């Protein structure tokens, strides 16, 4: 068990470009969550997968954001036409299902939009 | 509405002194409660959790927390802090929805004086 990993750790992009982040959860975890965190705030929920099914999306998630988890293992989060307001830390977490199991977080991807 | 309040944005404690970080929640049923720690530029690490049973829970790194239903609180304590405890601490409550998302406080930044 190597924990949750995220790639890249840092991404700097120009406004209007598309970016994609990857998350590899703990192997036996079938729940996967994406959060966004800005400075001085707690994480904000973005979206959630149970296996490959995306079961919930936050109203915060605009149409420019899309997430996939094609085979119920790793997940990708894509942001199209980035805006400066998208600058944040993007966190991925995973957990077991069947109860209120604790979520384990990856190190995050720091996105800076210039 | 479900919410988590961490009243202290910053707390400064001398090394070796005791620590208490406050967390109050608003929730319609018995919540699941978590404390996470985040070092600069890092993801979130679970310190401890409360689901049911004994209201005093022990966690990693010498931390403990007490669930007080009558006060809707879940305060984090440590008898003697070390310089390595300097970090940001987040309290979270769940489930925040049908898919076990967590509701987060805004965090408390712990500063350790030598």
Short mmCIF file of C-alpha atoms in Angstrom, two decimals:
data_model
loop_
_atom_site.label_atom_id
_atom_site.label_comp_id
_atom_site.label_asym_id
_atom_site.label_seq_id
_atom_site.Cartn_x
_atom_site.Cartn_y
_atom_site.Cartn_z
CA UNK A 1 0.00 0.00 0.00
CA UNK A 2 1.73 3.11 -1.25
CA UNK A 3 -1.02 5.59 -0.43
CA UNK A 4 -2.83 7.97 -2.74
CA UNK A 5 -0.62 9.53 -5.41
CA UNK A 6 -1.26 12.55 -7.60
CA UNK A 7 0.50 13.80 -10.69
CA UNK A 8 1.76 16.39 -11.36
CA UNK A 9 2.52 17.98 -7.99
CA UNK A 10 2.70 21.43 -9.53
CA UNK A 11 1.29 22.87 -12.74
CA UNK A 12 1.70 26.37 -14.09
CA UNK A 13 -0.41 27.22 -17.10
CA UNK A 14 -1.56 30.22 -19.02
CA UNK A 15 -5.15 31.36 -18.93
CA UNK A 16 -7.20 29.61 -21.56
CA UNK A 17 -5.14 26.43 -21.66
CA UNK A 18 -6.46 23.00 -20.72
CA UNK A 19 -4.92 20.98 -17.90
CA UNK A 20 -5.36 17.41 -16.72
CA UNK A 21 -4.50 15.95 -13.35
CA UNK A 22 -4.22 12.30 -12.39
CA UNK A 23 -5.01 10.53 -9.14
CA UNK A 24 -4.11 6.96 -8.23
CA UNK A 25 -6.06 5.86 -5.14
CA UNK A 26 -5.18 3.15 -2.65
CA UNK A 27 -5.71 -0.04 -4.60
CA UNK A 28 -8.53 -1.61 -2.60
CA UNK A 29 -10.47 1.65 -2.23
CA UNK A 30 -13.48 1.92 -4.51
CA UNK A 31 -14.53 5.44 -3.50
CA UNK A 32 -12.61 8.37 -4.93
CA UNK A 33 -13.14 12.06 -4.22
CA UNK A 34 -11.83 15.28 -5.73
CA UNK A 35 -11.59 18.44 -3.63
CA UNK A 36 -10.32 21.95 -4.27
CA UNK A 37 -8.55 23.96 -1.60
CA UNK A 38 -7.64 27.63 -1.67
CA UNK A 39 -5.34 29.40 0.75
CA UNK A 40 -6.72 29.66 4.25
CA UNK A 41 -9.71 27.44 3.56
CA UNK A 42 -10.68 23.87 4.10
CA UNK A 43 -11.19 21.57 1.13
CA UNK A 44 -14.30 22.06 -1.02
CA UNK A 45 -15.94 18.97 -2.43
CA UNK A 46 -15.93 18.77 -6.22
CA UNK A 47 -16.97 15.29 -7.24
CA UNK A 48 -17.16 11.66 -6.16
CA UNK A 49 -16.82 8.23 -7.76
CA UNK A 50 -17.94 4.85 -6.60
CA UNK A 51 -15.89 2.51 -8.76
CA UNK A 52 -16.20 3.95 -12.27
CA UNK A 53 -19.51 5.71 -11.71
CA UNK A 54 -19.48 9.43 -11.02
CA UNK A 55 -22.25 9.68 -8.46
CA UNK A 56 -22.15 13.29 -7.38
CA UNK A 57 -20.88 16.62 -8.63
CA UNK A 58 -20.79 19.82 -6.66
CA UNK A 59 -22.64 22.85 -7.97
CA UNK A 60 -19.24 24.53 -7.71
CA UNK A 61 -18.07 22.43 -10.62
CA UNK A 62 -18.58 24.41 -13.79
CA UNK A 63 -18.95 22.86 -17.23
CA UNK A 64 -15.25 23.49 -17.80
CA UNK A 65 -14.44 20.76 -15.28
CA UNK A 66 -14.74 17.09 -16.08
CA UNK A 67 -13.63 14.02 -14.22
CA UNK A 68 -13.35 10.39 -15.20
CA UNK A 69 -12.48 7.11 -13.59
CA UNK A 70 -12.59 4.79 -16.59
CA UNK A 71 -11.86 1.42 -15.02
CA UNK A 72 -12.60 2.19 -11.42
CA UNK A 73 -8.93 2.62 -10.62
CA UNK A 74 -7.14 5.90 -11.38
CA UNK A 75 -9.04 9.11 -12.03
CA UNK A 76 -8.39 12.21 -14.08
CA UNK A 77 -9.65 15.74 -13.55
CA UNK A 78 -9.58 18.03 -16.57
CA UNK A 79 -10.07 21.77 -16.54
CA UNK A 80 -10.73 23.36 -19.92
CA UNK A 81 -10.08 27.02 -20.75
CA UNK A 82 -8.47 27.69 -17.38
CA UNK A 83 -9.15 30.95 -15.58
CA UNK A 84 -7.12 32.67 -12.89
CA UNK A 85 -9.81 31.76 -10.38
CA UNK A 86 -9.00 28.09 -10.95
CA UNK A 87 -5.67 28.56 -9.19
CA UNK A 88 -5.84 26.28 -6.16
CA UNK A 89 -4.66 23.01 -4.70
CA UNK A 90 -6.56 20.06 -6.14
CA UNK A 91 -6.78 17.18 -3.72
CA UNK A 92 -7.75 13.60 -4.36
CA UNK A 93 -8.89 11.22 -1.63
CA UNK A 94 -9.99 7.61 -1.54
CA UNK A 95 -11.81 5.40 0.91
CA UNK A 96 -13.45 2.05 1.33
CA UNK A 97 -17.20 1.81 0.84
CA UNK A 98 -19.88 0.22 2.93
CA UNK A 99 -19.71 2.68 5.78
CA UNK A 100 -18.37 6.05 6.81
CA UNK A 101 -14.78 5.11 6.29
CA UNK A 102 -12.12 7.76 6.63
CA UNK A 103 -10.73 9.34 3.50
CA UNK A 104 -7.04 9.15 2.69
CA UNK A 105 -5.60 12.07 0.78
CA UNK A 106 -2.92 12.42 -1.82
CA UNK A 107 -0.31 15.20 -1.71
CA UNK A 108 -2.34 17.39 -4.06
CA UNK A 109 -1.67 19.19 -7.34
CA UNK A 110 -0.95 22.89 -7.03
CA UNK A 111 -2.34 24.72 -10.07
CA UNK A 112 -1.25 28.25 -10.89
CA UNK A 113 -2.99 30.00 -13.77
CA UNK A 114 -1.11 33.05 -15.06
CA UNK B 1 -27.55 23.52 7.49
CA UNK B 2 -24.56 21.32 8.18
CA UNK B 3 -21.43 23.25 9.06
CA UNK B 4 -18.15 23.10 10.94
CA UNK B 5 -16.63 26.03 12.81
CA UNK B 6 -13.05 26.31 13.92
CA UNK B 7 -13.12 29.58 15.86
CA UNK B 8 -9.37 30.13 15.97
CA UNK B 9 -7.63 31.01 12.70
CA UNK B 10 -4.21 30.99 14.38
CA UNK B 11 -2.95 29.66 17.68
CA UNK B 12 0.54 30.22 19.06
CA UNK B 13 1.86 27.81 21.67
CA UNK B 14 5.25 27.44 23.29
CA UNK B 15 7.08 24.20 22.67
CA UNK B 16 6.30 21.78 25.49
CA UNK B 17 3.05 23.50 26.40
CA UNK B 18 -0.36 21.88 26.12
CA UNK B 19 -2.65 22.46 23.16
CA UNK B 20 -6.37 22.54 22.57
CA UNK B 21 -7.89 23.28 19.16
CA UNK B 22 -11.61 23.92 19.06
CA UNK B 23 -14.15 22.48 16.66
CA UNK B 24 -17.89 23.04 16.76
CA UNK B 25 -20.35 21.54 14.34
CA UNK B 26 -23.94 21.83 13.29
CA UNK B 27 -25.41 18.53 12.19
CA UNK B 28 -28.85 16.94 12.27
CA UNK B 29 -27.83 13.51 13.51
CA UNK B 30 -24.90 11.86 15.19
CA UNK B 31 -21.96 12.82 13.02
CA UNK B 32 -18.78 11.09 12.11
CA UNK B 33 -15.95 13.39 13.17
CA UNK B 34 -12.39 13.70 11.96
CA UNK B 35 -9.28 15.72 12.59
CA UNK B 36 -6.70 16.07 9.81
CA UNK B 37 -3.34 17.81 9.76
CA UNK B 38 -1.77 19.51 6.77
CA UNK B 39 1.86 20.55 6.57
CA UNK B 40 2.77 23.34 4.13
CA UNK B 41 2.31 22.28 0.52
CA UNK B 42 1.18 18.80 1.53
CA UNK B 43 -2.00 16.79 1.48
CA UNK B 44 -4.07 16.00 4.54
CA UNK B 45 -3.15 13.33 7.04
CA UNK B 46 -5.77 11.76 9.28
CA UNK B 47 -5.00 12.28 12.98
CA UNK B 48 -8.04 10.60 14.51
CA UNK B 49 -11.70 9.85 14.03
CA UNK B 50 -14.88 9.33 16.02
CA UNK B 51 -17.71 7.15 14.80
CA UNK B 52 -19.32 5.84 17.99
CA UNK B 53 -18.52 4.46 21.43
CA UNK B 54 -15.98 6.00 23.77
CA UNK B 55 -16.16 9.76 23.38
CA UNK B 56 -12.43 10.21 24.05
CA UNK B 57 -10.47 9.02 21.05
CA UNK B 58 -6.75 8.61 20.68
CA UNK B 59 -4.92 9.37 17.48
CA UNK B 60 -1.47 9.43 16.02
CA UNK B 61 1.39 11.68 17.14
CA UNK B 62 0.08 11.86 20.71
CA UNK B 63 -3.17 13.68 19.84
CA UNK B 64 -6.56 12.99 21.36
CA UNK B 65 -10.02 14.46 20.92
CA UNK B 66 -13.21 14.42 22.93
CA UNK B 67 -16.71 14.31 21.46
CA UNK B 68 -19.20 16.29 23.51
CA UNK B 69 -22.67 15.90 22.10
CA UNK B 70 -24.24 18.47 24.42
CA UNK B 71 -21.80 21.12 23.22
CA UNK B 72 -21.63 19.96 19.60
CA UNK B 73 -17.87 19.99 19.94
CA UNK B 74 -14.94 17.79 19.04
CA UNK B 75 -11.85 19.54 20.41
CA UNK B 76 -8.35 18.31 19.68
CA UNK B 77 -5.77 18.15 22.46
CA UNK B 78 -2.14 17.34 22.99
CA UNK B 79 -0.43 17.51 26.40
CA UNK B 80 2.95 18.72 25.13
CA UNK B 81 3.57 20.11 21.65
CA UNK B 82 6.74 19.69 19.63
CA UNK B 83 8.09 22.08 16.99
CA UNK B 84 7.19 19.48 14.35
CA UNK B 85 3.50 19.92 15.23
CA UNK B 86 3.47 23.30 13.50
CA UNK B 87 0.94 22.86 10.71
CA UNK B 88 -2.67 23.55 9.84
CA UNK B 89 -5.35 21.47 11.50
CA UNK B 90 -8.75 20.77 9.99
CA UNK B 91 -11.87 19.41 11.62
CA UNK B 92 -14.36 17.61 9.37
CA UNK B 93 -17.82 16.14 9.78
CA UNK B 94 -19.57 13.51 7.74
CA UNK B 95 -21.44 12.28 5.99
CA UNK B 96 -22.20 15.57 4.28
CA UNK B 97 -24.37 14.00 1.65
CA UNK B 98 -25.55 10.69 0.35
CA UNK B 99 -22.05 9.85 -0.76
CA UNK B 100 -20.12 10.44 2.44
CA UNK B 101 -18.45 13.67 1.41
CA UNK B 102 -16.96 15.55 4.32
CA UNK B 103 -17.84 19.05 5.50
CA UNK B 104 -14.75 20.94 6.52
CA UNK B 105 -13.84 23.71 8.88
CA UNK B 106 -11.62 26.54 7.65
CA UNK B 107 -8.66 25.25 9.64
CA UNK B 108 -6.51 26.46 12.52
CA UNK B 109 -2.87 27.28 11.91
CA UNK B 110 -0.68 26.17 14.79
CA UNK B 111 2.49 28.18 15.40
CA UNK B 112 5.08 26.85 17.84
CA UNK B 113 7.26 29.29 19.78
CA UNK B 114 10.71 27.96 20.67
#
